[in-house]
CSV table of C-alpha atoms in Angstrom, one decimal:
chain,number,residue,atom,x,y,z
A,1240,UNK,CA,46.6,6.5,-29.4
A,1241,UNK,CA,43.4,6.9,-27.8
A,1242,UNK,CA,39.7,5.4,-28.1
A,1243,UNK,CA,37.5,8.2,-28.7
A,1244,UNK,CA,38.5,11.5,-30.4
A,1245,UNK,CA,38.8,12.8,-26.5
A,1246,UNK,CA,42.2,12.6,-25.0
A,1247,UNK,CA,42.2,10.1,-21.6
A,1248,UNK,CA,42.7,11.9,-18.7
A,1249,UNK,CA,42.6,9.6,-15.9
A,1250,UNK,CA,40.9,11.8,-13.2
A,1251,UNK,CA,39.9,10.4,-10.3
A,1252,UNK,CA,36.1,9.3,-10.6
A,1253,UNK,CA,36.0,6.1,-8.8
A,1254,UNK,CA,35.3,7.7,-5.8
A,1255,UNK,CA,32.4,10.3,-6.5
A,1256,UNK,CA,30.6,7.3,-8.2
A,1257,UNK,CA,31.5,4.9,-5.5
A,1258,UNK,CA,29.3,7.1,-3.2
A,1259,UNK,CA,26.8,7.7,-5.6
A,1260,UNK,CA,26.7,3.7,-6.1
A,1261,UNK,CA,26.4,3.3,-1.8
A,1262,UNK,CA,23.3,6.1,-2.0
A,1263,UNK,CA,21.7,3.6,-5.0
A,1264,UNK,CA,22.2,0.8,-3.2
A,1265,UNK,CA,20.0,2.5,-0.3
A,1266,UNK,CA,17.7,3.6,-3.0
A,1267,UNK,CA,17.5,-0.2,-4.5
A,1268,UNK,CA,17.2,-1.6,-1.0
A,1269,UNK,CA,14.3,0.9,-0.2
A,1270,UNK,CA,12.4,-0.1,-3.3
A,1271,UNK,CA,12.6,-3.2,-3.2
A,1272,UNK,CA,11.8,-3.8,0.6
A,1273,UNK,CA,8.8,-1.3,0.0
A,1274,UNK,CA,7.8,-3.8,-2.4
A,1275,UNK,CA,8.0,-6.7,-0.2
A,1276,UNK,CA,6.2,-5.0,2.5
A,1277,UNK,CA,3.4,-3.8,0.0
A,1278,UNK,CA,3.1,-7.6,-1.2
A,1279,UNK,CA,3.1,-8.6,1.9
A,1280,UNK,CA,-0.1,-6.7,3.0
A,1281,UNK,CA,-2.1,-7.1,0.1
A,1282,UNK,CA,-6.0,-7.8,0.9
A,1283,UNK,CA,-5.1,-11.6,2.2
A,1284,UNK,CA,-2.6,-9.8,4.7
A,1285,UNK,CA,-0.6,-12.3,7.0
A,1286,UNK,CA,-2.1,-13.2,10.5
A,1287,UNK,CA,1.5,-14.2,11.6
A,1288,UNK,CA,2.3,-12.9,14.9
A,1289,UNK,CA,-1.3,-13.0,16.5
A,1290,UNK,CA,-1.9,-14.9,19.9
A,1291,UNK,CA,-4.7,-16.4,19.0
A,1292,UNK,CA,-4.7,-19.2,21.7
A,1293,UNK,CA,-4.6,-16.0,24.7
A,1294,UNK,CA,-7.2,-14.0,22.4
A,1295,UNK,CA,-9.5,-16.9,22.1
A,1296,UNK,CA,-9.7,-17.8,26.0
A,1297,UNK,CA,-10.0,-13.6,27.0
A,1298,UNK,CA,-13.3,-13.9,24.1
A,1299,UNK,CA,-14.7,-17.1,25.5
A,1300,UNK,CA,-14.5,-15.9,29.0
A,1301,UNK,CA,-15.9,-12.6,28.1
A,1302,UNK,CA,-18.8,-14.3,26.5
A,1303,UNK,CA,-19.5,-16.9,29.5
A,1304,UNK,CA,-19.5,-13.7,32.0
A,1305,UNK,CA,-22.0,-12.1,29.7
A,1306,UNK,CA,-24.2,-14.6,28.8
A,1307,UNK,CA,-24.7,-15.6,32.3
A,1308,UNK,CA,-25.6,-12.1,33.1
A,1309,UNK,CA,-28.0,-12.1,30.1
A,1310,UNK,CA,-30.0,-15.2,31.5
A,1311,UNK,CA,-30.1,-14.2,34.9
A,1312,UNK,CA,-31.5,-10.5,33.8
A,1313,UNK,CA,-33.5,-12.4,32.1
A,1314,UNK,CA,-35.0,-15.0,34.5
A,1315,UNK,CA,-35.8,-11.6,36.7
A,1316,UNK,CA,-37.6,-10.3,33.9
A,1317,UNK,CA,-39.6,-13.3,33.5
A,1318,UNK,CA,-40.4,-14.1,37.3
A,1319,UNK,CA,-41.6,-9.9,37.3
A,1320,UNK,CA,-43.8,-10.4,34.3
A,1321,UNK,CA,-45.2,-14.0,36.1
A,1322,UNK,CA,-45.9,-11.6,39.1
A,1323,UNK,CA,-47.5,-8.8,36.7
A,1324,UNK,CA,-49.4,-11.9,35.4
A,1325,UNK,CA,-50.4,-13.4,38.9
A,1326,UNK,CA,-51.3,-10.4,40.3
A,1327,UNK,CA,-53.9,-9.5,37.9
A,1328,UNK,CA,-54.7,-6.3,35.3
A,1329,UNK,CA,-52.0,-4.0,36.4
A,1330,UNK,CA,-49.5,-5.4,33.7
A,1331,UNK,CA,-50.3,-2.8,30.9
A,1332,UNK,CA,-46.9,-0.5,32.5
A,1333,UNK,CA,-44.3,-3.3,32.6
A,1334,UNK,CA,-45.6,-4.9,29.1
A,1335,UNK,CA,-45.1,-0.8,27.6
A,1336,UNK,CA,-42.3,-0.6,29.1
A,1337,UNK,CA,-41.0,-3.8,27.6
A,1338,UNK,CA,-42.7,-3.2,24.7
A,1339,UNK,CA,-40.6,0.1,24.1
A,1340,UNK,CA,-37.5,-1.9,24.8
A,1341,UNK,CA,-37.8,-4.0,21.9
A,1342,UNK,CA,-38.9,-1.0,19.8
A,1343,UNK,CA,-35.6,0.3,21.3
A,1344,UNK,CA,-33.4,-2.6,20.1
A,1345,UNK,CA,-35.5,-3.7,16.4
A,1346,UNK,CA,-34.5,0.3,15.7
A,1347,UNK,CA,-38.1,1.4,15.6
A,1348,UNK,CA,-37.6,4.6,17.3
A,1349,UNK,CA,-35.3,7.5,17.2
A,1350,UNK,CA,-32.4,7.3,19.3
A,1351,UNK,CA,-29.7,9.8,19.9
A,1352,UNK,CA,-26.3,9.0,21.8
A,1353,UNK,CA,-22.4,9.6,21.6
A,1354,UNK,CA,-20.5,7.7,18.4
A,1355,UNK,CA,-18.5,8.1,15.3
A,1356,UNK,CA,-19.8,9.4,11.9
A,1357,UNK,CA,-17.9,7.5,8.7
A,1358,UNK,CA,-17.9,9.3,5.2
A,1359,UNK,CA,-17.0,7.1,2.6
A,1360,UNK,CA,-16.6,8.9,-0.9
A,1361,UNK,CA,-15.0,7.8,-4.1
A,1362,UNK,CA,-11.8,9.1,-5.1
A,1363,UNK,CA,-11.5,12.3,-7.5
A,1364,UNK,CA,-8.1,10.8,-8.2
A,1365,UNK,CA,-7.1,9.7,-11.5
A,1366,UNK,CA,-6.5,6.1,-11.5
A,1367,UNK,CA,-2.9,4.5,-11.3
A,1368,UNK,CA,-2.1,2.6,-14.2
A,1369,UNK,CA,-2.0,-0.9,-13.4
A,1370,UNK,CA,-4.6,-0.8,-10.7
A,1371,UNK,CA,-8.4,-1.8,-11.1
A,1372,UNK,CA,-10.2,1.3,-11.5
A,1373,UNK,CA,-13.0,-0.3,-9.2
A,1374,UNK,CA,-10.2,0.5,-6.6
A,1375,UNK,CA,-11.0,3.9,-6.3
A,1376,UNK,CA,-15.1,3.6,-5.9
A,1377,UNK,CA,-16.6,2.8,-2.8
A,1378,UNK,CA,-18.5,-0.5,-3.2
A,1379,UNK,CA,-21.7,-1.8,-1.3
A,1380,UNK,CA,-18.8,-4.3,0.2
A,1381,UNK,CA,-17.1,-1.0,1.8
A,1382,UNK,CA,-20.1,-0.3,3.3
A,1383,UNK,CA,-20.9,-3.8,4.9
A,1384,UNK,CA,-17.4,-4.2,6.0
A,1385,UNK,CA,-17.8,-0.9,7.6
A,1386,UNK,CA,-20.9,-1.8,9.5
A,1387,UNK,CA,-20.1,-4.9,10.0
A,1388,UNK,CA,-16.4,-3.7,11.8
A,1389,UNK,CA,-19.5,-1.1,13.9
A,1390,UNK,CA,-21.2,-4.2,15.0
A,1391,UNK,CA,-18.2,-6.2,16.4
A,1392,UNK,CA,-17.1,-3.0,18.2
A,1393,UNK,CA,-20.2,-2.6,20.0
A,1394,UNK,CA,-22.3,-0.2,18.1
A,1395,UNK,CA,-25.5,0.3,19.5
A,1396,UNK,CA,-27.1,1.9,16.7
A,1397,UNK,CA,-26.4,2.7,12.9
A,1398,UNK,CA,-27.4,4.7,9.9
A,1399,UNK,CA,-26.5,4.9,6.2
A,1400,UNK,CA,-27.2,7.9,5.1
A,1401,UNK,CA,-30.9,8.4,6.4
A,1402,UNK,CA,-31.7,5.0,6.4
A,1403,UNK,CA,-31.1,3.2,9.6
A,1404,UNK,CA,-29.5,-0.5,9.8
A,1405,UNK,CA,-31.8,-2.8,11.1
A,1406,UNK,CA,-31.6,-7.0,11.0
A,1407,UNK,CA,-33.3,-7.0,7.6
A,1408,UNK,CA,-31.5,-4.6,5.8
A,1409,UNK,CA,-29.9,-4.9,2.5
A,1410,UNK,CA,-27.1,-2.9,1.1
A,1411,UNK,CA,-26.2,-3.6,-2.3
A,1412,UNK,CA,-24.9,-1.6,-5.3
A,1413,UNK,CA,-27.3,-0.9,-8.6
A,1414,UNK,CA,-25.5,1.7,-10.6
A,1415,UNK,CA,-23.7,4.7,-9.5
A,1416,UNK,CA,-25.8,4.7,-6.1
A,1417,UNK,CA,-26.6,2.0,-3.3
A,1418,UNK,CA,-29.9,0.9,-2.5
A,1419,UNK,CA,-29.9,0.8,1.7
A,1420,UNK,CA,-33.9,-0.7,3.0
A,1421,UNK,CA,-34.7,-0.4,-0.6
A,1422,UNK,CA,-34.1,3.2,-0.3
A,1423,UNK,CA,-31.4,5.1,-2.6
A,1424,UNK,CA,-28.0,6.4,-1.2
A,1425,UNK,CA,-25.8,8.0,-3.4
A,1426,UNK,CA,-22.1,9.0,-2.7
A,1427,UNK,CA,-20.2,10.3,0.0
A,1428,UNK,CA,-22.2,7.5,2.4
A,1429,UNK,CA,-22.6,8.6,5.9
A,1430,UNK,CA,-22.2,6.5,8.5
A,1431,UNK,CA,-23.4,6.9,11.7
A,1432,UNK,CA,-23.3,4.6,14.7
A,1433,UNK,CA,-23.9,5.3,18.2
A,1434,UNK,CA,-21.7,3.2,20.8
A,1435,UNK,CA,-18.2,3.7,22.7
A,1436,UNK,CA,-16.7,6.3,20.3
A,1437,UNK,CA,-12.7,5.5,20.9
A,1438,UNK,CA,-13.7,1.9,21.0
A,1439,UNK,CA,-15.2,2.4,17.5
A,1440,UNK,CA,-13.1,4.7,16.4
A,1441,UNK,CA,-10.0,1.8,16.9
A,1442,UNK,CA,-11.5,-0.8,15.6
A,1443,UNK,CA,-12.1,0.9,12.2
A,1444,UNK,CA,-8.7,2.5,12.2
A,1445,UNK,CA,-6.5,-0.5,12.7
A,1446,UNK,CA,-3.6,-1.0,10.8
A,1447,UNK,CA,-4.8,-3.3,7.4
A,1448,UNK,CA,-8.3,-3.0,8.9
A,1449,UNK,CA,-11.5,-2.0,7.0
A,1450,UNK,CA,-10.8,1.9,6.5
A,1451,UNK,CA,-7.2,1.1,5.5
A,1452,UNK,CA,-8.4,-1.2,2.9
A,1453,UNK,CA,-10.6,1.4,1.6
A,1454,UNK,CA,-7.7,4.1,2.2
A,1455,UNK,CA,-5.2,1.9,-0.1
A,1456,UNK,CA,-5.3,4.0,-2.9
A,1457,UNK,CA,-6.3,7.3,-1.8
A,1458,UNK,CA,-6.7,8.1,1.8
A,1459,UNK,CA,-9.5,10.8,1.2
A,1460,UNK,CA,-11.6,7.9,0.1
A,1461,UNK,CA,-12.7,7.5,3.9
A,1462,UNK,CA,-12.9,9.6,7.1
A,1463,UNK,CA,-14.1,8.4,10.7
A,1464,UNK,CA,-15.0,11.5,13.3
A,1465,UNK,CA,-16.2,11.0,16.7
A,1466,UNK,CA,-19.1,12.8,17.2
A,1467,UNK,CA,-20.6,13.7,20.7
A,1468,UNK,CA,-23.7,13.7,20.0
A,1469,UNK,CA,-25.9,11.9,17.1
A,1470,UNK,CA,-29.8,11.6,16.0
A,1471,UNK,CA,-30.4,8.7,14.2
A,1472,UNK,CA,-33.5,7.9,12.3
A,1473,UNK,CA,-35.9,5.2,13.2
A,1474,UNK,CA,-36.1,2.2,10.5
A,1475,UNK,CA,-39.4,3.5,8.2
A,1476,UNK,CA,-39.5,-0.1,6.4
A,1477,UNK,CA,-41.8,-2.7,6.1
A,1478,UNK,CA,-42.2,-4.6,9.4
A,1479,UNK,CA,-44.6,-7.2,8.5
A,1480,UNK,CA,-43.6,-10.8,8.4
A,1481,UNK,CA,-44.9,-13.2,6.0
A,1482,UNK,CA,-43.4,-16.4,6.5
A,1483,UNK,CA,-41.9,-16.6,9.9
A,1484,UNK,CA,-44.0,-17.1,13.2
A,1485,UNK,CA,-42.8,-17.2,16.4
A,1486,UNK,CA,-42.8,-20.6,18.1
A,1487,UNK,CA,-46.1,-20.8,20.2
A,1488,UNK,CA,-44.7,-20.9,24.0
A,1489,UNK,CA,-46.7,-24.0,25.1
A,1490,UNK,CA,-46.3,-26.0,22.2
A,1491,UNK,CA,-43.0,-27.9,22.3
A,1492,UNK,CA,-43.8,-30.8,20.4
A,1493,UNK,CA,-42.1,-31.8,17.4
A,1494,UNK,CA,-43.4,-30.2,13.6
A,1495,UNK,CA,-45.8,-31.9,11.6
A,1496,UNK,CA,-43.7,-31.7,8.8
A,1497,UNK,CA,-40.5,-33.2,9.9
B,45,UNK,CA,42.2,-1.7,-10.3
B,46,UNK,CA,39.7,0.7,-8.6
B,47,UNK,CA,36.9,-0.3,-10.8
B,48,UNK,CA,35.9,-2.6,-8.4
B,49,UNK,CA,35.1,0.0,-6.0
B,50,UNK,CA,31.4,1.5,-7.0
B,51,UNK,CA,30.1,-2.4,-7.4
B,52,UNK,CA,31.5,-3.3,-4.0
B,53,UNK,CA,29.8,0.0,-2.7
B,54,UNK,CA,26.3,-0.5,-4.5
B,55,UNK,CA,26.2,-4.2,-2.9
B,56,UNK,CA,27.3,-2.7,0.7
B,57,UNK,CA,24.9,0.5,0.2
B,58,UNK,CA,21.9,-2.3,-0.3
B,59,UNK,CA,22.9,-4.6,2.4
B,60,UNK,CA,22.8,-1.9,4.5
B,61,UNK,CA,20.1,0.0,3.2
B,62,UNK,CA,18.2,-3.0,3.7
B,63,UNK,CA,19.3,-4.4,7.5
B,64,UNK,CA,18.7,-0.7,8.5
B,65,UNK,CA,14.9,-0.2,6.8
B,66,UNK,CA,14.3,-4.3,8.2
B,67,UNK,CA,15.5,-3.1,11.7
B,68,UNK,CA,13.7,-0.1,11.9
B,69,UNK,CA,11.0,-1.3,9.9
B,70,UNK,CA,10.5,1.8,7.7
B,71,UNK,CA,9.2,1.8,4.1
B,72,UNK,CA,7.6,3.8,1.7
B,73,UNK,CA,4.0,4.9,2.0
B,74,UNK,CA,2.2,3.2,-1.3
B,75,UNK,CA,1.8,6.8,-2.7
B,76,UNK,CA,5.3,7.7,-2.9
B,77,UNK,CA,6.9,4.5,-4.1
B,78,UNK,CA,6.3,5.8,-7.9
B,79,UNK,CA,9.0,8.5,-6.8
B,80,UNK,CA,11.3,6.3,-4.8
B,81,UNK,CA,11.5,4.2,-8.4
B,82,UNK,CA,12.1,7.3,-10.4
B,83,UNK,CA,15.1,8.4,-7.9
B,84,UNK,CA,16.4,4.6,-8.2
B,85,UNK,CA,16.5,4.9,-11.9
B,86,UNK,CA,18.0,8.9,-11.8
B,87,UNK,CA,21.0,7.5,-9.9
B,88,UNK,CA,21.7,4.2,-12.3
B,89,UNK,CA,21.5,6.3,-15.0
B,90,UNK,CA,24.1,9.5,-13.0
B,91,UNK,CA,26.2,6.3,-12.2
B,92,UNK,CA,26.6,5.2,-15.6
B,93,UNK,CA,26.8,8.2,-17.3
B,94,UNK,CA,29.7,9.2,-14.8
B,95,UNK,CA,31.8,6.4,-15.9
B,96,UNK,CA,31.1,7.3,-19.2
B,97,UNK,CA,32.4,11.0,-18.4
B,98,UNK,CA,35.4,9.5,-16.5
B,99,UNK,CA,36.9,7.4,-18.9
B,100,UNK,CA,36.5,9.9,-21.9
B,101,UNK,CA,38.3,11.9,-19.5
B,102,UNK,CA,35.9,14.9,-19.0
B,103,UNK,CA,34.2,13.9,-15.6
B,104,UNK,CA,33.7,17.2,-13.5
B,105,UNK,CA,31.8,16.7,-9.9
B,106,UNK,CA,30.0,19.7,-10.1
B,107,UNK,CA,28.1,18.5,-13.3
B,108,UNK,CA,28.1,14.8,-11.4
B,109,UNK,CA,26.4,15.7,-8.5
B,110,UNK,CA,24.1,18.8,-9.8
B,111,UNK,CA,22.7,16.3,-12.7
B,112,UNK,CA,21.9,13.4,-10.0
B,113,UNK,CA,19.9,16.0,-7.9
B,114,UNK,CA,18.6,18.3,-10.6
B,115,UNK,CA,17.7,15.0,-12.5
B,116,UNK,CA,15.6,13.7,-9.5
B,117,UNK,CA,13.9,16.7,-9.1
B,118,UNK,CA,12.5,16.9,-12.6
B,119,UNK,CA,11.8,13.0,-12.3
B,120,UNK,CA,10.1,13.1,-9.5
B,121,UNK,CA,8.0,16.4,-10.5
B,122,UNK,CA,7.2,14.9,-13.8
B,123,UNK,CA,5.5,11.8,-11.3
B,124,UNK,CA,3.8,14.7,-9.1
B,125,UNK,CA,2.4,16.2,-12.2
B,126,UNK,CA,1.6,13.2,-14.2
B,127,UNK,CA,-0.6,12.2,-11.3
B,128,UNK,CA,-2.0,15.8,-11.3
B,129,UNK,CA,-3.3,15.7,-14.6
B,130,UNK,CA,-3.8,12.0,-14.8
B,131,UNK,CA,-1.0,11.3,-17.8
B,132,UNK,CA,1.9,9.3,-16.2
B,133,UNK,CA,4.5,11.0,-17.1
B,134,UNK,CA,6.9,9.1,-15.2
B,135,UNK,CA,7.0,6.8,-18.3
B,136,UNK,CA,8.8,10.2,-19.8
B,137,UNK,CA,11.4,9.6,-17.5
B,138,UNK,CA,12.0,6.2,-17.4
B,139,UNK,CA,11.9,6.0,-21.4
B,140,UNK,CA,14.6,8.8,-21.4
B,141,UNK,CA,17.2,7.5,-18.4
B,142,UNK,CA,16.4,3.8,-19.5
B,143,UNK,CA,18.0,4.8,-23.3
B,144,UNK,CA,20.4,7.0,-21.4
B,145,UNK,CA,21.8,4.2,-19.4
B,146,UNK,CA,21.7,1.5,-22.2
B,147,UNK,CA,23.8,4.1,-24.2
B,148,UNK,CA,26.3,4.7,-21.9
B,149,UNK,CA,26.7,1.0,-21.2
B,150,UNK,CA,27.2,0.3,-24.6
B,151,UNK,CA,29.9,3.3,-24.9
B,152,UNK,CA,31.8,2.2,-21.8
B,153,UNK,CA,31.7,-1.6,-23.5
B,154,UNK,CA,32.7,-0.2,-26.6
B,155,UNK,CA,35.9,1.8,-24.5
B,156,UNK,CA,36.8,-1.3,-22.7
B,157,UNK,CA,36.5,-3.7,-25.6
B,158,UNK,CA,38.5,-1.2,-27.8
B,159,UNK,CA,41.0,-1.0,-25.4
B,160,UNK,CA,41.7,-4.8,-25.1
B,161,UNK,CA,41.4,-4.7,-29.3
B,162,UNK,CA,44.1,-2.2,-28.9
B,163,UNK,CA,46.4,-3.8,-26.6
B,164,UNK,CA,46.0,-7.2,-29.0
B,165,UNK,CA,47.5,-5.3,-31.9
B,166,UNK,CA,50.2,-3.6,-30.0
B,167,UNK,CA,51.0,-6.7,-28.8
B,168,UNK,CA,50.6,-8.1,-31.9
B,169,UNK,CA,53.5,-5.4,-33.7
B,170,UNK,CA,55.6,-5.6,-30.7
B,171,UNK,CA,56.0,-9.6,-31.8
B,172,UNK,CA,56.4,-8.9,-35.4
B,173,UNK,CA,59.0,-6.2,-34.9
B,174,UNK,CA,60.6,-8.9,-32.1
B,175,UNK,CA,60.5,-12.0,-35.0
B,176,UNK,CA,61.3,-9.5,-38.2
B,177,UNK,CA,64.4,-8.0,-36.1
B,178,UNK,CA,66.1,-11.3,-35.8
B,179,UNK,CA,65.3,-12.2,-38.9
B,180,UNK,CA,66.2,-9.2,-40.6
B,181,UNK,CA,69.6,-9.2,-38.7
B,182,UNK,CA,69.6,-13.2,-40.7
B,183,UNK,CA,68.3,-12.1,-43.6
B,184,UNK,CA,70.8,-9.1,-43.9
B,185,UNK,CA,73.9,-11.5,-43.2
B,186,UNK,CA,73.5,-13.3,-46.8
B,187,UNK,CA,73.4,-9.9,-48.6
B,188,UNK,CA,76.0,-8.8,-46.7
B,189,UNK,CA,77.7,-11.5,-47.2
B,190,UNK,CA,76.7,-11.4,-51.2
B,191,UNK,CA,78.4,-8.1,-51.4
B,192,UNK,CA,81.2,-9.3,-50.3
């Protein structure tokens, strides 16, 4: 008597499938610890297993030793510009010469130098379904984190496109393209930045850092090149300030206002 | 009983599966886990459909082991191509093995259940014949008797 029409014939299948079964199990334990580990570094990715208390003492230090250094340039800048002073007419050289210095560092000139050139581009991939489409643009937020990763790595210099970054520009998003000094920049962005180019170059690469957040979905959506040499342009914006004056040095007293 | 055997190996396949990627710390790059999925499901569904084929009494390894891999393959190059063209036709395959495996689940339940149905009645006529034999052999005595 039998089940199904077919006669029972016992072979012996247990073992084939056990093995198959062992190879799922891999399979299941592989996708699900994927899983875990993609959940794991979503955007709010852990900080577990930093030191911060040895990180934070290297950083202070680093800044004590540097800041020191800044003031006592500084105080020898001053006592040679009292000398210039004291001594009479002769100061036009040192005051260009400082002059150009700040010109240097507001990003009023040219400058060239060693760095890293960023392209950020949006992704000619067809989204995934499930995931925000926004996902696979590159955002006036990419951008900022970008520079601002530049910044804390010690870039000198940096450009968007052919606008240079200076400390009153404005990146934002209107439409399809992003407005950088008031000045449009459409896709791929170009990012230049003069500084220490391996320095740069691993700050922006770290793992669950800023290009791997853009990476996520597509890693052609960003691309960081060192680059040996690099001519930015100098800031063509408005330099006129309307509200803020610089404090008068021999007036310390308090505001009328307050 | 071996039937014990493929659920003991499934559990010791994960556990390992999953001390060794935990150790070594591997996993899947984010692009590749639509496959990894795809191949899960191919083998749940070569699993199942093996039983099946064994206890109808036609499993053949050859046809076990070239559907699990030729099965992946097209899975996984349905995934590929579905992201090529931007229509996910991954869903293809998981509508397809998903009804595959829920048949064959319900076909090996249906074997087992049929089975225990069929064992109930045979144990069932064994009894009858057991109380009617006594009882005929009782029953018999009188007419016996009667002819007498």
């Amino acid at each position: 008597m039998s089940v199904f029409s077919a006669a029972i014939r016992h072979r012996s299948f247990y073992w084939q499938i056990s093995i198959l079964c062992f190879v799922l199990g891999g399979l299941l334990a592989a996708a699900v610890y994927t899983s875990y580990k993609i959940a794991q570094s979503g955007r709010g990715f852990n900080r577990a297993g930093f030191d911060y208390g040895g990180i934070v003492a290297s950083i202070t230090s680093d800044r004590v030793e540097k800041d020191s250094q800044e003031i006592k340039k500084l105080r020898e800048d001053k006592k040679h510009l009292e000398d210039i002073i004291a001594k009479g007419n002769d100061g036009k050289e040192a005051l260009n010469t400082s002059l150009q210095e700040a010109r240097v560092y507001a990003g009023l000139t040219e400058v060239t130098g060693p760095g890293v050139v960023i392209t950020l581009q949006d992704s000619k991939k067809q989204p995934m379904i499930g995931i925000n489409p926004e996902q696979y643009l590159i955002h006036d937020r990419d951008i900022n984190e970008v520079i601002n990763e530049l910044r804390s790595a010690g870039a000198e210099a940096i450009a968007v496109g052919s606008q240079r970054v200076v400390s009153s520009t404005a990146i934002r998003c209107v439409g399809p393209v992003a407005m950088v000094n008031e000045v449009k920049e459409g896709a791929p962005f170009v990012i230049k930045a003069i500084g220490d180019p391996d320095t740069m170059l691993s700050a922006l690469n770290i793992s669950n850092g800023v290009l791997d957040n853009i990476r996520r979905y597509d890693p052609l959506m960003a691309r960081a090149e060192k680059s040996d040499s690099l001519k930015l342009p100098a800031f063509g914006g408005n330099t006129q300030m309307k509200h803020a004056r610089p404090v008068k040095s021999g007036s310390q007293k308090k505001s009328k206002n307050q | 009983m071996k039937a014990w055997f493929p659920i003991a190996s499934l559990a010791a396949g994960f556990l390992i599966g999953l001390l060794v990627l935990s150790h070594f710390n591997w996993w899947v790059p984010v692009e590749y886990a639509p496959y990894l999925s795809v191949a899960a499901l191919v083998g749940l569904d070569t699993a199942f459909g093996g039983i099946r084929a064994g206890i109808e009494g036609r499993f053949q390894n050859d046809i076990f082991v070239s559907g699990f891999l030729l099965n992946t393959l097209l899975a996984g190059f349905l995934v590929w191509f579905g992201k090529l063209i931007g229509v996910d036709f991954a869903l293809v395959s998981v509508l397809v093995l998903g009804g595959r495996i829920f048949l064959n689940l319900s076909l090996i339940r249906r074997y087992y259940l049929n089975k225990q149905a069929l064992a109930r009645s045979q144990q069932r006529e064994e009894n009858a014949a057991a109380l009617q034999a006594p009882s005929a052999a009782l029953s018999q005595k009188p007419e016996v008797g009667g002819s007498i």
